[in-house]
Short mmCIF file of C-alpha atoms in Angstrom, two decimals:
data_model
loop_
_atom_site.label_atom_id
_atom_site.label_comp_id
_atom_site.label_asym_id
_atom_site.label_seq_id
_atom_site.Cartn_x
_atom_site.Cartn_y
_atom_site.Cartn_z
CA MET A 1 51.62 128.61 19.92
CA LYS A 2 51.05 124.57 19.36
CA GLY A 3 51.96 121.75 16.42
CA LEU A 4 49.75 120.74 14.48
CA THR A 5 47.94 117.51 15.56
CA ILE A 6 48.11 113.07 12.89
CA LYS A 7 44.35 114.20 12.02
CA GLU A 8 45.85 117.57 10.84
CA LEU A 9 48.84 116.25 8.93
CA LYS A 10 48.09 115.39 5.08
CA ILE A 11 50.60 113.57 3.47
CA GLY A 12 52.70 116.19 0.76
CA ASP A 13 52.55 118.34 3.46
CA LYS A 14 55.94 121.06 3.76
CA ALA A 15 57.60 123.74 5.11
CA SER A 16 61.03 124.77 4.64
CA PHE A 17 63.61 126.87 6.57
CA GLN A 18 67.04 129.48 5.37
CA LYS A 19 69.66 130.16 7.36
CA THR A 20 73.29 131.15 6.26
CA ILE A 21 76.13 129.51 7.67
CA THR A 22 78.63 131.15 9.00
CA GLU A 23 81.86 131.37 10.94
CA THR A 24 80.60 132.19 14.60
CA ASP A 25 77.84 128.87 13.60
CA VAL A 26 80.63 126.88 13.18
CA TYR A 27 83.03 127.75 16.53
CA LEU A 28 79.87 127.88 18.33
CA TYR A 29 78.98 124.81 17.99
CA ALA A 30 81.98 123.01 18.42
CA GLY A 31 82.38 124.33 21.20
CA ILE A 32 79.00 123.36 22.19
CA THR A 33 80.03 119.65 20.79
CA GLY A 34 83.37 119.72 21.46
CA ASP A 35 84.03 118.49 17.98
CA LEU A 36 87.09 120.52 17.23
CA ASN A 37 88.30 118.93 13.98
CA PRO A 38 90.45 121.07 12.17
CA ALA A 39 88.09 120.49 9.21
CA HIS A 40 85.77 123.10 11.18
CA ILE A 41 87.98 125.84 11.97
CA ASN A 42 91.12 125.27 11.32
CA GLN A 43 91.66 126.86 7.59
CA VAL A 44 95.71 125.71 7.27
CA GLU A 45 94.92 122.01 7.92
CA SER A 46 91.21 121.79 6.49
CA GLU A 47 93.43 123.50 3.06
CA LYS A 48 94.80 120.12 2.94
CA THR A 49 91.76 118.00 2.47
CA MET A 50 89.72 117.19 -0.34
CA PHE A 51 87.82 120.12 0.25
CA GLN A 52 90.08 122.37 0.19
CA GLY A 53 89.16 124.86 2.97
CA ARG A 54 87.06 124.40 6.52
CA ILE A 55 83.96 122.54 6.30
CA ALA A 56 80.43 123.31 8.16
CA HIS A 57 79.81 120.20 10.29
CA GLY A 58 77.39 117.71 9.52
CA MET A 59 75.02 117.60 12.13
CA LEU A 60 75.59 121.33 12.28
CA THR A 61 73.41 121.60 8.98
CA ALA A 62 71.13 118.58 10.19
CA GLY A 63 69.76 120.47 12.72
CA LEU A 64 68.75 123.05 10.59
CA VAL A 65 65.52 119.96 10.12
CA SER A 66 64.71 120.06 13.40
CA ALA A 67 64.00 123.45 13.39
CA VAL A 68 61.33 123.34 10.67
CA LEU A 69 60.37 120.64 12.78
CA GLY A 70 60.52 121.77 16.51
CA MET A 71 59.03 124.96 14.90
CA GLN A 72 56.64 124.37 11.63
CA LEU A 73 56.02 120.69 10.63
CA PRO A 74 54.69 119.81 12.65
CA GLY A 75 56.19 122.07 15.13
CA PRO A 76 55.69 123.39 18.54
CA GLY A 77 55.31 119.66 21.03
CA SER A 78 56.64 117.43 18.60
CA ILE A 79 58.98 114.63 19.86
CA TYR A 80 61.99 114.18 17.03
CA LEU A 81 61.69 109.92 17.56
CA GLY A 82 64.83 108.89 14.80
CA GLN A 83 66.19 110.26 12.14
CA GLU A 84 67.96 108.81 9.25
CA LEU A 85 70.36 110.56 6.81
CA LYS A 86 73.36 111.16 4.56
CA PHE A 87 75.51 114.16 3.82
CA THR A 88 76.02 114.21 0.27
CA ALA A 89 77.77 117.27 -0.43
CA PRO A 90 79.86 119.92 2.13
CA VAL A 91 78.46 123.16 3.44
CA LYS A 92 81.17 126.18 3.72
CA ILE A 93 81.02 128.55 5.74
CA GLY A 94 78.84 131.25 3.87
CA ASP A 95 76.43 129.02 2.06
CA THR A 96 72.72 129.28 2.74
CA ILE A 97 70.81 126.10 2.95
CA LYS A 98 67.40 125.68 2.78
CA ALA A 99 66.17 122.76 5.11
CA GLU A 100 62.48 121.09 3.77
CA VAL A 101 60.56 118.47 5.46
CA GLU A 102 57.63 116.86 3.43
CA VAL A 103 55.45 114.53 5.35
CA ILE A 104 55.50 111.35 3.65
CA GLU A 105 53.97 108.59 5.25
CA ARG A 106 51.13 108.89 8.22
CA ILE A 107 50.90 106.00 11.13
CA GLU A 108 47.94 107.29 12.78
CA ASP A 109 47.86 104.45 15.15
CA LYS A 110 50.93 104.56 16.43
CA ASN A 111 50.57 109.26 15.84
CA ARG A 112 53.75 109.11 14.27
CA ILE A 113 54.43 110.49 11.25
CA LYS A 114 57.26 110.70 8.64
CA LEU A 115 58.73 112.91 6.27
CA SER A 116 61.41 113.34 4.10
CA THR A 117 63.94 115.86 4.83
CA THR A 118 66.26 117.43 2.11
CA CYS A 119 69.24 119.91 2.29
CA THR A 120 70.09 122.48 0.37
CA ASN A 121 73.22 125.24 -0.51
CA GLN A 122 72.01 128.47 -2.45
CA ASP A 123 72.95 125.96 -5.40
CA GLY A 124 70.71 124.07 -5.82
CA VAL A 125 72.84 121.51 -4.84
CA GLU A 126 71.75 119.04 -2.15
CA VAL A 127 73.61 118.61 1.05
CA LEU A 128 71.39 116.53 3.53
CA LYS A 129 69.04 113.47 2.95
CA GLY A 130 67.13 111.56 4.98
CA VAL A 131 64.39 110.71 6.14
CA ALA A 132 62.63 111.59 10.04
CA THR A 133 60.13 110.47 12.43
CA ILE A 134 58.51 112.27 14.44
CA MET A 135 55.65 112.01 17.21
CA PRO A 136 53.16 115.12 16.60
CA PRO A 137 51.41 116.72 19.43
CA LYS A 138 48.20 115.23 20.52
#
């Protein structure tokens, strides 16, 4: 399986991936990364925060963008070179997140593309936005 090359990619091409964030996802991410912040894993402590309950790690949400880029657009063989992003709203356990990417720039002489990256929850609220720089497969 091979992803799309720079010549096959067009401005406006889009892809998306959707996942419901579970308690297991949050605990596994905390264990893998070592980020055991109570905001993510301690219900009692997290209720004292501005979020009034546990939230998913921001980078767990950003990882959904990586799934779209690595598996769909451009797809397998792509190299994720960089990401500018902003977390715009919290993701709660049980939220269904849609990660979407769209090609916004082609830099053919360097074999690079830029894609807008957004994540929205089941209510259409944007929870992440940014721009990714990718080297598509040759």
